[in-house]
Tab-separated table of C-alpha atoms and ligand atoms in Angstrom:
chain	number	residue	atom	x	y	z
A	4	UNK	CA	204.657	-76.727	-13.569
A	5	UNK	CA	202.148	-75.768	-16.285
A	6	UNK	CA	201.909	-72.003	-15.567
A	7	UNK	CA	204.343	-69.891	-17.607
A	8	UNK	CA	207.770	-70.272	-16.025
A	9	UNK	CA	209.436	-67.192	-14.550
A	10	UNK	CA	212.424	-69.032	-13.040
A	11	UNK	CA	214.632	-71.373	-15.070
A	12	UNK	CA	216.885	-73.929	-13.422
A	13	UNK	CA	219.705	-74.981	-15.733
A	14	UNK	CA	222.010	-77.859	-14.899
A	15	UNK	CA	225.231	-78.772	-16.657
A	16	UNK	CA	224.389	-82.468	-16.494
A	17	UNK	CA	221.395	-84.627	-15.560
A	18	UNK	CA	223.728	-86.020	-12.877
A	19	UNK	CA	223.261	-82.687	-11.038
A	20	UNK	CA	219.491	-83.170	-10.662
A	21	UNK	CA	219.467	-85.089	-7.337
A	22	UNK	CA	221.344	-82.213	-5.710
A	23	UNK	CA	218.781	-79.687	-6.926
A	24	UNK	CA	215.619	-81.210	-5.459
A	25	UNK	CA	215.555	-78.610	-2.670
A	26	UNK	CA	215.393	-75.779	-5.200
A	27	UNK	CA	212.438	-77.346	-7.026
A	28	UNK	CA	210.692	-77.948	-3.696
A	29	UNK	CA	211.061	-74.349	-2.558
A	30	UNK	CA	209.883	-72.901	-5.865
A	31	UNK	CA	206.857	-75.232	-5.721
A	32	UNK	CA	206.112	-74.333	-2.095
A	33	UNK	CA	206.253	-70.630	-2.948
A	34	UNK	CA	204.019	-71.063	-6.005
A	35	UNK	CA	206.723	-69.791	-8.349
A	36	UNK	CA	206.348	-71.279	-11.853
A	37	UNK	CA	209.612	-72.765	-13.092
A	38	UNK	CA	211.155	-74.671	-15.922
A	39	UNK	CA	214.369	-76.708	-16.057
A	40	UNK	CA	216.890	-77.691	-18.725
A	41	UNK	CA	220.053	-79.748	-18.994
A	42	UNK	CA	222.382	-77.351	-20.832
A	43	UNK	CA	226.152	-77.326	-20.716
A	44	UNK	CA	228.534	-74.448	-21.367
A	45	UNK	CA	230.974	-76.964	-22.860
A	46	UNK	CA	228.905	-79.814	-24.277
A	47	UNK	CA	226.003	-77.770	-25.701
A	48	UNK	CA	227.479	-74.260	-26.019
A	49	UNK	CA	225.166	-73.087	-28.820
A	50	UNK	CA	221.988	-74.249	-27.085
A	51	UNK	CA	223.083	-72.700	-23.767
A	52	UNK	CA	223.809	-69.335	-25.402
A	53	UNK	CA	220.568	-69.382	-27.345
A	54	UNK	CA	218.551	-70.210	-24.196
A	55	UNK	CA	220.168	-67.253	-22.423
A	56	UNK	CA	219.550	-64.852	-25.318
A	57	UNK	CA	215.859	-65.770	-25.564
A	58	UNK	CA	215.106	-66.169	-21.847
A	59	UNK	CA	213.913	-62.623	-21.156
A	60	UNK	CA	211.562	-62.485	-24.138
A	61	UNK	CA	210.249	-65.910	-23.107
A	62	UNK	CA	209.139	-64.464	-19.760
A	63	UNK	CA	211.961	-65.801	-17.595
A	64	UNK	CA	212.926	-63.375	-14.804
A	65	UNK	CA	215.704	-65.260	-13.007
A	66	UNK	CA	218.043	-68.040	-14.151
A	67	UNK	CA	219.562	-70.470	-11.666
A	68	UNK	CA	222.580	-72.386	-13.034
A	69	UNK	CA	224.062	-75.486	-11.411
A	70	UNK	CA	227.328	-76.923	-12.665
A	71	UNK	CA	230.333	-78.796	-11.369
A	72	UNK	CA	234.054	-79.046	-12.168
A	73	UNK	CA	235.141	-76.208	-14.535
A	74	UNK	CA	231.742	-74.638	-13.893
A	75	UNK	CA	231.319	-72.061	-16.641
A	76	UNK	CA	227.570	-72.425	-17.192
A	77	UNK	CA	226.435	-69.527	-14.972
A	78	UNK	CA	229.097	-67.228	-16.413
A	79	UNK	CA	228.254	-68.094	-20.002
A	80	UNK	CA	224.536	-67.592	-19.370
A	81	UNK	CA	225.307	-64.249	-17.668
A	82	UNK	CA	227.397	-63.247	-20.699
A	83	UNK	CA	224.317	-63.593	-22.917
A	84	UNK	CA	221.607	-62.160	-20.633
A	85	UNK	CA	221.054	-59.220	-18.295
A	86	UNK	CA	218.629	-61.231	-16.130
A	87	UNK	CA	219.739	-61.997	-12.559
A	88	UNK	CA	221.840	-65.186	-12.682
A	89	UNK	CA	222.305	-67.327	-9.571
A	90	UNK	CA	225.032	-69.970	-9.631
A	91	UNK	CA	225.138	-73.186	-7.607
A	92	UNK	CA	228.522	-74.958	-7.601
A	93	UNK	CA	228.111	-78.738	-7.711
A	94	UNK	CA	230.454	-80.947	-5.698
A	95	UNK	CA	232.290	-83.471	-7.911
A	96	UNK	CA	235.387	-85.582	-7.381
A	97	UNK	CA	238.268	-84.946	-6.881
A	98	UNK	CA	237.944	-81.346	-5.571
A	99	UNK	CA	234.470	-81.557	-4.007
A	100	UNK	CA	233.012	-78.311	-5.315
A	101	UNK	CA	235.859	-75.919	-4.513
A	102	UNK	CA	236.812	-75.990	-8.199
A	103	UNK	CA	233.244	-75.153	-9.262
A	104	UNK	CA	232.883	-72.499	-6.550
A	105	UNK	CA	235.987	-70.652	-7.719
A	106	UNK	CA	235.067	-70.984	-11.390
A	107	UNK	CA	231.609	-69.561	-10.666
A	108	UNK	CA	232.357	-66.858	-8.139
A	109	UNK	CA	235.385	-65.395	-9.953
A	110	UNK	CA	233.451	-63.497	-12.596
A	111	UNK	CA	235.176	-60.508	-14.179
A	112	UNK	CA	233.725	-57.104	-13.236
A	113	UNK	CA	230.806	-56.293	-15.537
A	114	UNK	CA	229.208	-59.745	-15.714
A	115	UNK	CA	227.891	-60.699	-12.254
A	116	UNK	CA	226.797	-64.127	-11.050
A	117	UNK	CA	225.293	-64.391	-7.548
A	118	UNK	CA	227.008	-67.546	-6.336
A	119	UNK	CA	225.598	-69.547	-3.426
A	120	UNK	CA	227.288	-72.346	-1.542
A	121	UNK	CA	227.922	-75.768	-3.098
A	122	UNK	CA	225.535	-78.691	-3.297
A	123	UNK	CA	222.034	-79.155	-1.825
A	124	UNK	CA	222.257	-76.276	0.711
A	125	UNK	CA	223.196	-73.993	-2.171
A	126	UNK	CA	220.258	-75.249	-4.214
A	127	UNK	CA	217.851	-74.282	-1.418
A	128	UNK	CA	219.452	-70.867	-1.008
A	129	UNK	CA	219.413	-70.262	-4.769
A	130	UNK	CA	215.632	-70.775	-4.803
A	131	UNK	CA	215.200	-68.606	-1.690
A	132	UNK	CA	217.306	-65.863	-3.264
A	133	UNK	CA	215.174	-66.069	-6.407
A	134	UNK	CA	212.094	-65.773	-4.173
A	135	UNK	CA	213.584	-62.693	-2.453
A	136	UNK	CA	214.145	-61.006	-5.814
A	137	UNK	CA	210.616	-61.835	-6.979
A	138	UNK	CA	209.196	-60.740	-3.587
A	139	UNK	CA	210.192	-57.148	-4.396
A	140	UNK	CA	207.322	-56.985	-6.867
A	141	UNK	CA	205.121	-59.958	-5.875
A	142	UNK	CA	203.243	-59.631	-2.592
A	143	UNK	CA	202.167	-63.311	-2.525
A	144	UNK	CA	205.786	-64.480	-2.749
A	145	UNK	CA	206.742	-61.806	-0.196
A	146	UNK	CA	204.180	-63.173	2.320
A	147	UNK	CA	205.351	-66.752	1.742
A	148	UNK	CA	208.965	-65.732	2.273
A	149	UNK	CA	208.109	-64.016	5.560
A	150	UNK	CA	206.078	-67.064	6.681
A	151	UNK	CA	209.008	-69.339	5.759
A	152	UNK	CA	211.360	-67.266	7.933
A	153	UNK	CA	208.924	-67.267	10.888
A	154	UNK	CA	208.496	-71.029	10.691
A	155	UNK	CA	212.256	-71.513	10.509
A	156	UNK	CA	212.727	-69.331	13.595
A	157	UNK	CA	210.051	-71.303	15.481
A	158	UNK	CA	211.763	-74.591	14.556
A	159	UNK	CA	215.107	-73.422	15.960
A	160	UNK	CA	213.541	-71.969	19.112
A	161	UNK	CA	211.642	-75.166	19.809
A	162	UNK	CA	214.846	-77.182	19.290
A	163	UNK	CA	216.513	-74.874	21.823
A	164	UNK	CA	213.627	-75.333	24.287
A	165	UNK	CA	213.944	-79.124	23.937
A	166	UNK	CA	217.709	-78.874	24.495
A	167	UNK	CA	217.164	-76.846	27.695
A	168	UNK	CA	214.756	-79.535	28.978
A	169	UNK	CA	217.304	-82.279	28.233
A	170	UNK	CA	220.048	-80.317	30.003
A	171	UNK	CA	217.786	-79.760	33.034
A	172	UNK	CA	216.928	-83.467	33.137
A	173	UNK	CA	220.633	-84.344	33.062
A	174	UNK	CA	220.244	-86.222	29.778
A	175	UNK	CA	223.219	-84.415	28.228
B	20	LIG	C1	229.493	-80.496	-15.107
B	20	LIG	O1	230.282	-81.626	-14.962
B	20	LIG	C2	228.116	-80.938	-14.684
B	20	LIG	O2	227.395	-79.833	-14.199
B	20	LIG	C3	228.376	-81.955	-13.608
B	20	LIG	O3	228.342	-81.388	-12.310
B	20	LIG	C4	229.795	-82.436	-13.918
B	20	LIG	C5	229.873	-83.884	-14.309
B	20	LIG	O4	228.999	-84.130	-15.383
B	20	LIG	P1	228.700	-85.626	-15.889
B	20	LIG	O5	230.007	-86.197	-16.311
B	20	LIG	O6	228.093	-86.359	-14.697
B	20	LIG	O7	227.715	-85.484	-17.009
B	20	LIG	O8	229.474	-80.027	-16.404
């Protein structure tokens, strides 16, 4: 995206990127300018802290952080910024994301991280949550969010209608 980014997606490793495609897609679909960085709480602690400290003055409004294992990225970013921070636990072996979920969700009172579920579904919800926050003050994003919900409802209702037809026809 060339427009000035207002959402930043941080990932603890480039290996997280394939699981984050849904977040990029939703931000693109909603016309929300974003940027992305590989920054690690453990492997690049200084760069991660400095990104967090400068984010607000650089025009970032929301930071999404994806990390696996001992997933401290979202918490460290939240420690250095008062922007809304959304955490996505990544599923890694051997504990499949439960480790990252607990590391991310168990923030001490005073430094919140809005943690979504692990993996690709969490990535989509992180972007939708960012859109909901932005929709409070951006009517274009608000309209897109409402259209997204309507379309989703239609998709489920048409799947239900198809299921009823299959039941009636004795196919199930
Ligand atoms: C975390 O460790 C990353 O966010 C990633 O989910 C996990 C494994 O990283 P790599 O060893 O693949 O770089 O910090």
